[in-house]
C-alpha cells in the first residue's frame, strides 16, 4: 500500500488523512517535524529498507512538495532513516497537530 494508499497517488489525502501535496516540505523546517515523516507508522513500519525509504521520502518531497520545499533541502539518508524508524510514533494525530501549530505555513 505504501504512502499513496492513504495519502492518494496525487498527495491530496482523504477524510482523516492530511494532504501532503504542496505541504510536505513544511515538515523540513525543524528537526522534530523532519523526524515525524520517518516515524509515522506508514514509514517506520514499511517493508522498504532504510535506503529505499529515504529515496521515497526525498522523491515525495521533491515531486509533491511544491512551494513548501525549502531551497536548502537536506535529503534524507539511509543512516538517518535507520535511526529514526527505531522510534515509531503511536499518537500520530496528536503529535501531528502539535507540529503543525509550530510550522510556518504560507
Short mmCIF file of N, CA and C in Angstrom, two decimals:
data_model
loop_
_atom_site.label_atom_id
_atom_site.label_comp_id
_atom_site.label_asym_id
_atom_site.label_seq_id
_atom_site.Cartn_x
_atom_site.Cartn_y
_atom_site.Cartn_z
N UNK A 1 0.84 -1.19 0.00
CA UNK A 1 0.00 0.00 0.00
C UNK A 1 0.88 1.25 0.00
N UNK A 2 1.83 1.32 0.86
CA UNK A 2 2.74 2.46 0.96
C UNK A 2 2.01 3.78 1.17
N UNK A 3 2.66 4.88 0.91
CA UNK A 3 2.12 6.21 1.22
C UNK A 3 0.83 6.52 0.47
N UNK A 4 0.79 6.18 -0.80
CA UNK A 4 -0.36 6.56 -1.61
C UNK A 4 -1.64 5.84 -1.21
N UNK A 5 -1.52 4.75 -0.48
CA UNK A 5 -2.70 4.04 -0.03
C UNK A 5 -3.59 4.91 0.84
N UNK A 6 -3.01 5.79 1.60
CA UNK A 6 -3.78 6.70 2.46
C UNK A 6 -3.78 8.13 1.92
N UNK A 7 -2.62 8.58 1.46
CA UNK A 7 -2.49 9.98 1.02
C UNK A 7 -2.92 10.19 -0.42
N UNK A 8 -3.25 9.13 -1.13
CA UNK A 8 -3.64 9.09 -2.54
C UNK A 8 -2.44 9.34 -3.46
N UNK A 9 -2.49 8.84 -4.69
CA UNK A 9 -1.34 8.98 -5.60
C UNK A 9 -0.93 10.42 -5.86
N UNK A 10 -1.87 11.35 -5.82
CA UNK A 10 -1.52 12.74 -6.09
C UNK A 10 -1.24 13.54 -4.83
N UNK A 11 -1.27 12.89 -3.66
CA UNK A 11 -0.93 13.55 -2.41
C UNK A 11 -2.01 14.41 -1.80
N UNK A 12 -3.23 14.31 -2.29
CA UNK A 12 -4.31 15.17 -1.77
C UNK A 12 -4.96 14.64 -0.50
N UNK A 13 -4.61 13.44 -0.08
CA UNK A 13 -5.12 12.91 1.17
C UNK A 13 -6.55 12.44 1.09
N UNK A 14 -7.14 12.23 2.26
CA UNK A 14 -8.51 11.75 2.33
C UNK A 14 -9.22 12.37 3.50
N UNK A 15 -10.33 11.76 3.92
CA UNK A 15 -11.14 12.31 5.00
C UNK A 15 -10.35 12.53 6.29
N UNK A 16 -9.68 11.50 6.75
CA UNK A 16 -8.94 11.62 8.01
C UNK A 16 -7.43 11.61 7.81
N UNK A 17 -7.01 11.70 6.56
CA UNK A 17 -5.58 11.67 6.23
C UNK A 17 -5.21 13.01 5.61
N UNK A 18 -4.20 13.68 6.18
CA UNK A 18 -3.84 15.00 5.67
C UNK A 18 -3.22 14.96 4.28
N UNK A 19 -3.41 16.06 3.58
CA UNK A 19 -2.78 16.17 2.26
C UNK A 19 -1.28 16.40 2.45
N UNK A 20 -0.52 15.92 1.50
CA UNK A 20 0.91 16.19 1.51
C UNK A 20 1.30 17.05 0.30
N UNK A 21 0.44 17.11 -0.67
CA UNK A 21 0.71 17.91 -1.87
C UNK A 21 0.83 19.39 -1.48
N UNK A 22 1.92 20.01 -1.90
CA UNK A 22 2.20 21.42 -1.61
C UNK A 22 2.29 21.72 -0.12
N UNK A 23 2.55 20.69 0.69
CA UNK A 23 2.58 20.87 2.15
C UNK A 23 3.73 20.10 2.81
N UNK A 24 4.11 18.97 2.27
CA UNK A 24 5.06 18.09 2.93
C UNK A 24 6.40 18.77 3.22
N UNK A 25 6.81 19.70 2.39
CA UNK A 25 8.08 20.39 2.59
C UNK A 25 8.15 21.21 3.86
N UNK A 26 7.00 21.66 4.36
CA UNK A 26 6.99 22.42 5.61
C UNK A 26 7.52 21.60 6.77
N UNK A 27 7.44 20.29 6.67
CA UNK A 27 7.93 19.43 7.74
C UNK A 27 9.46 19.37 7.79
N UNK A 28 10.12 20.05 6.89
CA UNK A 28 11.58 20.11 6.91
C UNK A 28 12.07 21.37 7.63
N UNK A 29 11.16 22.16 8.19
CA UNK A 29 11.52 23.41 8.85
C UNK A 29 12.27 23.22 10.15
N UNK A 30 12.00 22.12 10.84
CA UNK A 30 12.74 21.88 12.08
C UNK A 30 12.96 20.37 12.24
N UNK A 31 13.87 20.03 13.11
CA UNK A 31 14.29 18.63 13.24
C UNK A 31 13.15 17.72 13.70
N UNK A 32 12.35 18.17 14.64
CA UNK A 32 11.27 17.33 15.16
C UNK A 32 10.25 17.02 14.07
N UNK A 33 9.90 18.03 13.30
CA UNK A 33 8.94 17.82 12.20
C UNK A 33 9.55 16.93 11.12
N UNK A 34 10.83 17.12 10.85
CA UNK A 34 11.53 16.28 9.87
C UNK A 34 11.50 14.82 10.30
N UNK A 35 11.77 14.57 11.57
CA UNK A 35 11.76 13.22 12.11
C UNK A 35 10.38 12.58 12.01
N UNK A 36 9.35 13.39 12.15
CA UNK A 36 7.97 12.91 12.09
C UNK A 36 7.71 12.12 10.81
N UNK A 37 8.22 12.61 9.68
CA UNK A 37 7.96 11.94 8.39
C UNK A 37 8.51 10.52 8.34
N UNK A 38 9.53 10.24 9.12
CA UNK A 38 10.10 8.89 9.17
C UNK A 38 9.43 8.06 10.26
N UNK A 39 9.00 8.70 11.33
CA UNK A 39 8.48 7.99 12.49
C UNK A 39 7.00 7.61 12.40
N UNK A 40 6.26 8.18 11.44
CA UNK A 40 4.85 7.80 11.31
C UNK A 40 4.78 6.32 10.95
N UNK A 41 3.71 5.62 11.36
CA UNK A 41 3.65 4.18 11.14
C UNK A 41 3.85 3.74 9.69
N UNK A 42 3.31 4.47 8.74
CA UNK A 42 3.46 4.08 7.34
C UNK A 42 4.90 4.08 6.88
N UNK A 43 5.72 4.93 7.48
CA UNK A 43 7.15 4.96 7.15
C UNK A 43 7.93 4.00 8.04
N UNK A 44 7.79 4.17 9.35
CA UNK A 44 8.59 3.39 10.29
C UNK A 44 8.37 1.89 10.14
N UNK A 45 7.15 1.49 9.81
CA UNK A 45 6.82 0.06 9.70
C UNK A 45 6.82 -0.45 8.27
N UNK A 46 7.27 0.37 7.35
CA UNK A 46 7.28 -0.01 5.94
C UNK A 46 8.20 -1.20 5.68
N UNK A 47 7.87 -1.98 4.68
CA UNK A 47 8.74 -3.09 4.29
C UNK A 47 9.94 -2.62 3.48
N UNK A 48 9.97 -1.34 3.12
CA UNK A 48 11.12 -0.79 2.41
C UNK A 48 12.33 -0.80 3.34
N UNK A 49 13.52 -1.03 2.78
CA UNK A 49 14.71 -0.92 3.61
C UNK A 49 15.02 0.57 3.81
N UNK A 50 15.99 0.86 4.65
CA UNK A 50 16.28 2.25 5.02
C UNK A 50 16.64 3.11 3.81
N UNK A 51 17.45 2.58 2.92
CA UNK A 51 17.84 3.34 1.73
C UNK A 51 16.63 3.61 0.83
N UNK A 52 15.81 2.60 0.64
CA UNK A 52 14.61 2.77 -0.19
C UNK A 52 13.65 3.79 0.41
N UNK A 53 13.47 3.73 1.73
CA UNK A 53 12.56 4.68 2.37
C UNK A 53 13.10 6.10 2.26
N UNK A 54 14.39 6.28 2.43
CA UNK A 54 14.99 7.61 2.26
C UNK A 54 14.74 8.11 0.84
N UNK A 55 14.93 7.26 -0.14
CA UNK A 55 14.71 7.66 -1.54
C UNK A 55 13.25 8.02 -1.80
N UNK A 56 12.33 7.25 -1.24
CA UNK A 56 10.90 7.53 -1.43
C UNK A 56 10.52 8.85 -0.77
N UNK A 57 10.99 9.08 0.44
CA UNK A 57 10.68 10.34 1.12
C UNK A 57 11.23 11.52 0.34
N UNK A 58 12.47 11.42 -0.12
CA UNK A 58 13.07 12.50 -0.91
C UNK A 58 12.28 12.74 -2.19
N UNK A 59 11.88 11.67 -2.85
CA UNK A 59 11.10 11.79 -4.08
C UNK A 59 9.76 12.46 -3.80
N UNK A 60 9.08 12.02 -2.74
CA UNK A 60 7.78 12.60 -2.41
C UNK A 60 7.89 14.10 -2.16
N UNK A 61 8.91 14.49 -1.42
CA UNK A 61 9.09 15.90 -1.10
C UNK A 61 9.32 16.71 -2.37
N UNK A 62 10.19 16.22 -3.23
CA UNK A 62 10.50 16.94 -4.47
C UNK A 62 9.30 16.97 -5.41
N UNK A 63 8.65 15.83 -5.58
CA UNK A 63 7.54 15.72 -6.54
C UNK A 63 6.24 16.35 -6.06
N UNK A 64 5.98 16.28 -4.77
CA UNK A 64 4.69 16.73 -4.26
C UNK A 64 4.76 18.00 -3.42
N UNK A 65 5.96 18.38 -3.01
CA UNK A 65 6.10 19.49 -2.06
C UNK A 65 5.85 20.87 -2.60
N UNK A 66 6.07 21.07 -3.88
CA UNK A 66 5.84 22.39 -4.48
C UNK A 66 6.58 23.49 -3.75
N UNK A 67 5.89 24.60 -3.51
CA UNK A 67 6.49 25.78 -2.86
C UNK A 67 6.86 25.53 -1.40
N UNK A 68 6.36 24.45 -0.80
CA UNK A 68 6.64 24.20 0.61
C UNK A 68 8.06 23.69 0.86
N UNK A 69 8.73 23.25 -0.18
CA UNK A 69 10.08 22.68 -0.04
C UNK A 69 11.11 23.79 0.11
N UNK A 70 11.91 23.75 1.18
CA UNK A 70 12.93 24.78 1.35
C UNK A 70 14.00 24.68 0.26
N UNK A 71 14.52 25.81 -0.14
CA UNK A 71 15.54 25.84 -1.19
C UNK A 71 16.80 25.07 -0.79
N UNK A 72 17.08 25.03 0.51
CA UNK A 72 18.27 24.35 1.02
C UNK A 72 17.92 22.97 1.60
N UNK A 73 16.99 22.29 0.96
CA UNK A 73 16.52 20.99 1.46
C UNK A 73 17.68 20.03 1.70
N UNK A 74 17.66 19.42 2.87
CA UNK A 74 18.62 18.37 3.18
C UNK A 74 17.93 17.04 2.91
N UNK A 75 18.51 16.24 2.06
CA UNK A 75 17.93 14.96 1.70
C UNK A 75 18.05 13.97 2.86
N UNK A 76 17.05 13.12 2.98
CA UNK A 76 17.12 12.02 3.95
C UNK A 76 18.19 11.04 3.50
N UNK A 77 18.87 10.45 4.47
CA UNK A 77 19.87 9.42 4.18
C UNK A 77 19.41 8.10 4.81
N UNK A 78 19.98 7.01 4.35
CA UNK A 78 19.65 5.70 4.91
C UNK A 78 20.01 5.64 6.39
N UNK A 79 21.13 6.24 6.77
CA UNK A 79 21.55 6.23 8.18
C UNK A 79 20.55 6.99 9.06
N UNK A 80 20.10 8.14 8.59
CA UNK A 80 19.12 8.92 9.34
C UNK A 80 17.83 8.14 9.51
N UNK A 81 17.36 7.56 8.42
CA UNK A 81 16.12 6.77 8.45
C UNK A 81 16.26 5.59 9.41
N UNK A 82 17.39 4.90 9.37
CA UNK A 82 17.61 3.74 10.24
C UNK A 82 17.49 4.12 11.71
N UNK A 83 18.04 5.25 12.09
CA UNK A 83 17.97 5.70 13.49
C UNK A 83 16.55 6.09 13.88
N UNK A 84 15.89 6.84 13.02
CA UNK A 84 14.58 7.38 13.36
C UNK A 84 13.48 6.33 13.39
N UNK A 85 13.53 5.38 12.50
CA UNK A 85 12.43 4.41 12.46
C UNK A 85 12.48 3.42 13.61
N UNK A 86 13.54 3.48 14.42
CA UNK A 86 13.60 2.67 15.64
C UNK A 86 12.67 3.22 16.72
N UNK A 87 12.15 4.43 16.50
CA UNK A 87 11.29 5.09 17.48
C UNK A 87 9.98 5.52 16.82
N UNK A 88 9.15 4.55 16.42
CA UNK A 88 7.90 4.90 15.73
C UNK A 88 6.94 5.66 16.64
N UNK A 89 6.10 6.46 16.03
CA UNK A 89 5.08 7.21 16.77
C UNK A 89 3.85 6.34 16.95
N UNK A 90 3.18 6.54 18.08
CA UNK A 90 1.94 5.83 18.34
C UNK A 90 0.76 6.79 18.41
N UNK A 91 0.99 8.00 18.89
CA UNK A 91 -0.05 9.03 18.98
C UNK A 91 0.13 9.99 17.81
N UNK A 92 -0.08 9.48 16.62
CA UNK A 92 0.25 10.21 15.39
C UNK A 92 -0.56 11.49 15.23
N UNK A 93 -1.87 11.41 15.40
CA UNK A 93 -2.74 12.57 15.16
C UNK A 93 -2.40 13.69 16.12
N UNK A 94 -2.30 13.39 17.40
CA UNK A 94 -2.00 14.41 18.40
C UNK A 94 -0.62 15.03 18.15
N UNK A 95 0.34 14.20 17.83
CA UNK A 95 1.70 14.67 17.57
C UNK A 95 1.73 15.57 16.34
N UNK A 96 1.03 15.17 15.29
CA UNK A 96 0.97 15.97 14.07
C UNK A 96 0.32 17.32 14.34
N UNK A 97 -0.76 17.35 15.09
CA UNK A 97 -1.43 18.61 15.41
C UNK A 97 -0.50 19.55 16.15
N UNK A 98 0.28 19.02 17.08
CA UNK A 98 1.25 19.83 17.82
C UNK A 98 2.30 20.40 16.86
N UNK A 99 2.79 19.57 15.95
CA UNK A 99 3.81 20.03 15.00
C UNK A 99 3.27 21.09 14.05
N UNK A 100 2.09 20.88 13.52
CA UNK A 100 1.52 21.81 12.54
C UNK A 100 1.38 23.20 13.15
N UNK A 101 1.05 23.28 14.43
CA UNK A 101 0.94 24.58 15.10
C UNK A 101 2.28 25.31 15.12
N UNK A 102 3.37 24.57 15.08
CA UNK A 102 4.71 25.16 15.16
C UNK A 102 5.31 25.50 13.79
N UNK A 103 4.69 25.01 12.72
CA UNK A 103 5.24 25.23 11.39
C UNK A 103 4.84 26.59 10.84
N UNK A 104 5.73 27.19 10.08
CA UNK A 104 5.44 28.45 9.39
C UNK A 104 4.91 28.09 8.01
N UNK A 105 3.60 28.11 7.90
CA UNK A 105 2.95 27.73 6.64
C UNK A 105 2.46 28.98 5.94
N UNK A 106 2.79 29.08 4.65
CA UNK A 106 2.38 30.25 3.86
C UNK A 106 0.96 30.09 3.38
#
